[in-house]
Short mmCIF file of C-alpha atoms in Angstrom, two decimals:
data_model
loop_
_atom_site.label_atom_id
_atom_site.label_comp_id
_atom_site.label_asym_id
_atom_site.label_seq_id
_atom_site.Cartn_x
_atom_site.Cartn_y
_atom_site.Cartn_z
CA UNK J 177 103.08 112.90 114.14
CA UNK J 178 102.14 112.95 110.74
CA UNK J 179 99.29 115.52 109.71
CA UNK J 180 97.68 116.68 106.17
CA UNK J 181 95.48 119.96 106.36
CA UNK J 182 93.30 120.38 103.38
CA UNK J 183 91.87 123.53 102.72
CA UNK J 184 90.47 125.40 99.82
CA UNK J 185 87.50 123.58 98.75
CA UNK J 186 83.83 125.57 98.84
CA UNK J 187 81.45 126.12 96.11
CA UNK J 188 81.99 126.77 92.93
CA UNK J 189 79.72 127.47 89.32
CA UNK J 190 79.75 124.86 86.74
CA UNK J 191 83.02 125.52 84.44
CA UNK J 192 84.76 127.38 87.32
CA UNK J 193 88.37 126.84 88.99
CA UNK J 194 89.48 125.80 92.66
CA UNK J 195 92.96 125.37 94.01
CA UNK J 196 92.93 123.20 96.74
CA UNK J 197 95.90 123.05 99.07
CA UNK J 198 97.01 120.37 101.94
CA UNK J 199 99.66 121.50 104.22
CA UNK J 200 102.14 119.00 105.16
CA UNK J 201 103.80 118.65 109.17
CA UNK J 202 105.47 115.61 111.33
CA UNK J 203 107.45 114.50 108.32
CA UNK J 204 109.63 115.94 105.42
CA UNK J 205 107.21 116.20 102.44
CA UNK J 206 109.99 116.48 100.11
CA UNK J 207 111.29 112.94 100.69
CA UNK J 208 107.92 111.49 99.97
CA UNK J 209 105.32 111.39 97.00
CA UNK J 210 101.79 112.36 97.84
CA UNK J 211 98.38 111.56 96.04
CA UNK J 212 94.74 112.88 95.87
CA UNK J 213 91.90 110.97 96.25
CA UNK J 214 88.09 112.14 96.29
CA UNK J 215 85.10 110.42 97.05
CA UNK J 216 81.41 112.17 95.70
CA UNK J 217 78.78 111.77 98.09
CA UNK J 218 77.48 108.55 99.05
CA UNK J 219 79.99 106.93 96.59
CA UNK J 220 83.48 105.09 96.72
CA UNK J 221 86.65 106.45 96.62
CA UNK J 222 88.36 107.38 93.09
CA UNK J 223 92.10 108.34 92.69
CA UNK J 224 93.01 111.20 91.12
CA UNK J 225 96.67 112.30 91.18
CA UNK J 226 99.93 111.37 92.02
CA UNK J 227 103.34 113.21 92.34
CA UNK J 228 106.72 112.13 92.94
CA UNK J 229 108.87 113.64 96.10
CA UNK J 230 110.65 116.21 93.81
CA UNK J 231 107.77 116.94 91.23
CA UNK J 232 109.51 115.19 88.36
CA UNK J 233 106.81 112.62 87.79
CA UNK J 234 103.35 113.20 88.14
CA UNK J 235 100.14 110.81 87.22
CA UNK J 236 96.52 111.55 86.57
CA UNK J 237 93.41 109.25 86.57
CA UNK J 238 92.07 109.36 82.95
CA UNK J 239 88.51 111.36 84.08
CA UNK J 240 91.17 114.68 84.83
CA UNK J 241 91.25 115.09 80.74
CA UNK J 242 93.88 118.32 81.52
CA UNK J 243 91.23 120.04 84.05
CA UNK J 244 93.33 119.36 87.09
CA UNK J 245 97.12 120.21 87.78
CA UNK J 246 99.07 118.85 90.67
CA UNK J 247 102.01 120.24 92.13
CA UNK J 248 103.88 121.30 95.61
CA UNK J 249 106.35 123.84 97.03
CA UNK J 250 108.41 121.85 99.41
CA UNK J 251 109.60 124.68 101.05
CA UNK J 252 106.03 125.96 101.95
CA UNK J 253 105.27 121.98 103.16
CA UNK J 254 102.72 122.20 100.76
CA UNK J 255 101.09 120.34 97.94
CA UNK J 256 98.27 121.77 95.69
CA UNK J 257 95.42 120.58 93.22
CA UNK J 258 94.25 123.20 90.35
CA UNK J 259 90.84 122.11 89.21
CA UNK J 260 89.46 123.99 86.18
CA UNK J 261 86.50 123.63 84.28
CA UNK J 262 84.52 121.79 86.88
CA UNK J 263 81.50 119.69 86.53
CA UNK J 264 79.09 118.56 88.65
CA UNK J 265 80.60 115.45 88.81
CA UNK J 266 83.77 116.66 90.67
CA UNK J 267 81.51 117.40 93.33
CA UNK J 268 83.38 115.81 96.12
CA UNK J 269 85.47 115.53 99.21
CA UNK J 270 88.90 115.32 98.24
CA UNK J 271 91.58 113.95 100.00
CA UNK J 272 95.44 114.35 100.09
CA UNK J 273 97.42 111.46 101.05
CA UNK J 274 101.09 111.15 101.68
CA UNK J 275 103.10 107.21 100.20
CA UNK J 276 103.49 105.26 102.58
CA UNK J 277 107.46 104.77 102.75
CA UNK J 278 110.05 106.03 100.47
CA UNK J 279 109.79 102.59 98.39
CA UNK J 280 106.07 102.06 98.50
CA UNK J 281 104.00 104.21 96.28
CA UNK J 282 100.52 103.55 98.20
CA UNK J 283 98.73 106.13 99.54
CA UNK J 284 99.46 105.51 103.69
CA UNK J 285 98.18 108.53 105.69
CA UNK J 286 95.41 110.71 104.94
CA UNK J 287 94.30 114.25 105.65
CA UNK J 288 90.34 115.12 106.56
CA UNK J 289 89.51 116.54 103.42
CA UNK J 290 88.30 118.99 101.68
CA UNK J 291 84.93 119.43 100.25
CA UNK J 292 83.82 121.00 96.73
CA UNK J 293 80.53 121.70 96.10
CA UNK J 294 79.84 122.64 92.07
CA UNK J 295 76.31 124.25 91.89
CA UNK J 296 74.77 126.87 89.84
CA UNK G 39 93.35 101.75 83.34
CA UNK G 40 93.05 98.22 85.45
CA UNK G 41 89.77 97.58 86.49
CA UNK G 42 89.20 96.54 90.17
CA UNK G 43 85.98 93.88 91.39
CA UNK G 44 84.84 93.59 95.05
CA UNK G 45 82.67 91.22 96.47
CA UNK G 46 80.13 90.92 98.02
CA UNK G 47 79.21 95.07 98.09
CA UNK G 48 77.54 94.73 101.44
CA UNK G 49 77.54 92.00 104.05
CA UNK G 50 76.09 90.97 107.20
CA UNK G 51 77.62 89.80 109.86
CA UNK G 52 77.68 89.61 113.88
CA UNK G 53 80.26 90.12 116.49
CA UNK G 54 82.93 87.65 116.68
CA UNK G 55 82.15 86.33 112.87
CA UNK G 56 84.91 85.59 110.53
CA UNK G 57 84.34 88.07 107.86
CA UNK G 58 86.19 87.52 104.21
CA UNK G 59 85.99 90.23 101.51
CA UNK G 60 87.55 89.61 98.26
CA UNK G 61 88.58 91.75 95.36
CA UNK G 62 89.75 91.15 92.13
CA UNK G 63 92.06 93.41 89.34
CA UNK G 64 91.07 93.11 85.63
CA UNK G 65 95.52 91.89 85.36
CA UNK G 66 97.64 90.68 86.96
CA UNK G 67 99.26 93.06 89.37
CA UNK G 68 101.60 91.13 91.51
CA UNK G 69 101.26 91.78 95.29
CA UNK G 70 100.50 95.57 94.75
CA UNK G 71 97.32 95.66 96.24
CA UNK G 72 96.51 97.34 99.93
CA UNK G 73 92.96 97.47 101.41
CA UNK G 74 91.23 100.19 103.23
CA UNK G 75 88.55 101.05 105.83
CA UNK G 76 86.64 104.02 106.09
CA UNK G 77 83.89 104.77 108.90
CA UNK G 78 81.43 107.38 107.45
CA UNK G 79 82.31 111.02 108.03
CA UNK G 80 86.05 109.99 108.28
CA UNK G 81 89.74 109.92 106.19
CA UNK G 82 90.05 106.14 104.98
CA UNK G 83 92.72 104.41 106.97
CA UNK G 84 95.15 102.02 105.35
CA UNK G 85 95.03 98.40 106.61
CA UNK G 86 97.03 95.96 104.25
CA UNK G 87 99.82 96.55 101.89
CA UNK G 88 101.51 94.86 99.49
CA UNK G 89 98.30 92.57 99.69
CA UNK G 90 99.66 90.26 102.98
CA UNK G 91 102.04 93.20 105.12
CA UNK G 92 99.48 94.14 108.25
CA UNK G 93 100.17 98.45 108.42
CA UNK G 94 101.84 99.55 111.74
CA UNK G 95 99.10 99.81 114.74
CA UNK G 96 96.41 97.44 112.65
CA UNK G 97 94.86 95.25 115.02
CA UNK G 98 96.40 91.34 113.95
CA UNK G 99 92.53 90.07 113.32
CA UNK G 100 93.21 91.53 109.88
CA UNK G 101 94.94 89.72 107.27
CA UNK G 102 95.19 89.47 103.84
CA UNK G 103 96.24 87.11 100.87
CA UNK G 104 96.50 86.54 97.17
CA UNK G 105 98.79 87.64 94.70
CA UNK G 106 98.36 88.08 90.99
CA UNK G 107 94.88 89.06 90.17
CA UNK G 108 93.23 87.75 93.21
CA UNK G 109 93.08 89.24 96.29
CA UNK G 110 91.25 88.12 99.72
CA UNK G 111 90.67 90.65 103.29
CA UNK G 112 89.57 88.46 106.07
CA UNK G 113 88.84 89.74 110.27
CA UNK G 114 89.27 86.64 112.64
CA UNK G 115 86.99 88.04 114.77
CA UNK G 116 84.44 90.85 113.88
CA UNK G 117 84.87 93.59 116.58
CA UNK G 118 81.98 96.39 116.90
CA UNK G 119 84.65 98.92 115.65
CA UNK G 120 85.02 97.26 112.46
CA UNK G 121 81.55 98.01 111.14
CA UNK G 122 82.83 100.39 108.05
CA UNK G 123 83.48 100.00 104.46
CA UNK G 124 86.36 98.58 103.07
CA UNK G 125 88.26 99.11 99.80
CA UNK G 126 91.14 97.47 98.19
CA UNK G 127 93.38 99.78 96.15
CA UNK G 128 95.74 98.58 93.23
CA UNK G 129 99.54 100.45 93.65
CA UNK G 130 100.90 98.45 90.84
CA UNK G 131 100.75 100.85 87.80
CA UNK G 132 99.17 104.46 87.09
CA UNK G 133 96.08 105.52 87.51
CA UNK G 134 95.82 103.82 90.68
CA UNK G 135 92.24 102.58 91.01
CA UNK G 136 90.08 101.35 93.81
CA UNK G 137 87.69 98.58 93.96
CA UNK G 138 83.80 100.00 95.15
CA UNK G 139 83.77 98.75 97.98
CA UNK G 140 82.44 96.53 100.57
CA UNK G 141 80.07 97.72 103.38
CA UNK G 142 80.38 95.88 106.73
CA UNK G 143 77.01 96.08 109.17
CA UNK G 144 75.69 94.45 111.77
CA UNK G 145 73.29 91.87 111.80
#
């Protein structure tokens, strides 16, 4: 059965870091690319990062602006997001999802989430 | 970045209505489109992909249609369970982006 664990999120200063993390089990993460999504409170969802089975291609929604860094270690069945410099508006619950097949880039199955809470 | 429309934002409807929710990308993006629902407090689940393919375990009331720049989510046959907010998703080019969604309640 497919599962995503997110952990990592919690509160945080304005301008401070996070590294959130989303542990991978039922399937072999390294065959398969895997996004982030978040969603603020009370609003839609936003993506925010994609990369490719083996780390060689990796995307970022323009609002990231270098703060954020995705990556995984396939042999820990893990993939991580780096957030630096964060703002009030990266308050959010964010979200790791794994592609839906090995030929379709959409994000198909979701983890809980993980919230981050930026407050002084 | 393409720019996604949905409409209407929120609807009402009753049990056993036929519900259509429609979205729209800013280009064309070919059949790269998948829709979402999300129940408050919960993961969104994928519905639709490839704007017409129903996801494994999706109840056959859902369907969807268009191609191109156009894209349509319709339920036969409102069931209580369905009461959530749905988004449609572009997966044609990076940055994916999302449409704002439409919230289903009950009437």
């Amino acid at each position: 059965q497919v599962q995503m664990v997110e952990s990592g999120g919690g509160v945080v200063q304005p301008g401070g870091s996070l590294r959130l993390s989303c542990v991978a089990s039922g399937f072999t993460l390294s065959s398969f690319g895997m996004h982030w999504v978040r969603q603020a409170p009370g609003k839609g969802l936003e993506w925010v990062a994609f990369i490719g089975f083996d780390g060689g291609s990796i995307h970022y929604a323009g609002f990231v602006k270098g703060r954020f860094t995705i990556s995984r270690d396939n042999s820990k069945n893990t993939l991580y997001l780096q957030l630096n410099n964060l703002g009030t508006e990266d308050m959010a619950v964010y979200y790791c999802a794994k592609d839906l097949s090995y030929s379709r880039a959409s994000p198909g199955y979701w983890g809980q989430g993980t919230l981050v809470t930026v407050s002084s | 970045a393409i720019q996604m429309t949905q409409s209407p934002s929120s609807l009402s409807a009753s049990v056993g209505d036929r519900v259509t929710i429609t979205c729209r990308a800013s280009q064309g993006i070919g059949n790269d489109l998948g829709w979402y629902q999300q129940k408050p407090g919960k993961a969104p689940k994928l519905l639709i992909f490839a704007a017409s393919r129903l996801q494994s375990g999706v109840p056959s009331r859902f369907s969807g249609s268009g191609s191109g720049t156009d894209f349509t989510l319709t339920i036969s046959s409102l069931q209580p369970e369905d009461f959530a907010t749905y988004y449609c998703l572009q997966d044609y080019i990076y940055p994916f982006t999302f449409g704002p969604g439409t919230e289903v309640e009950i009437k």
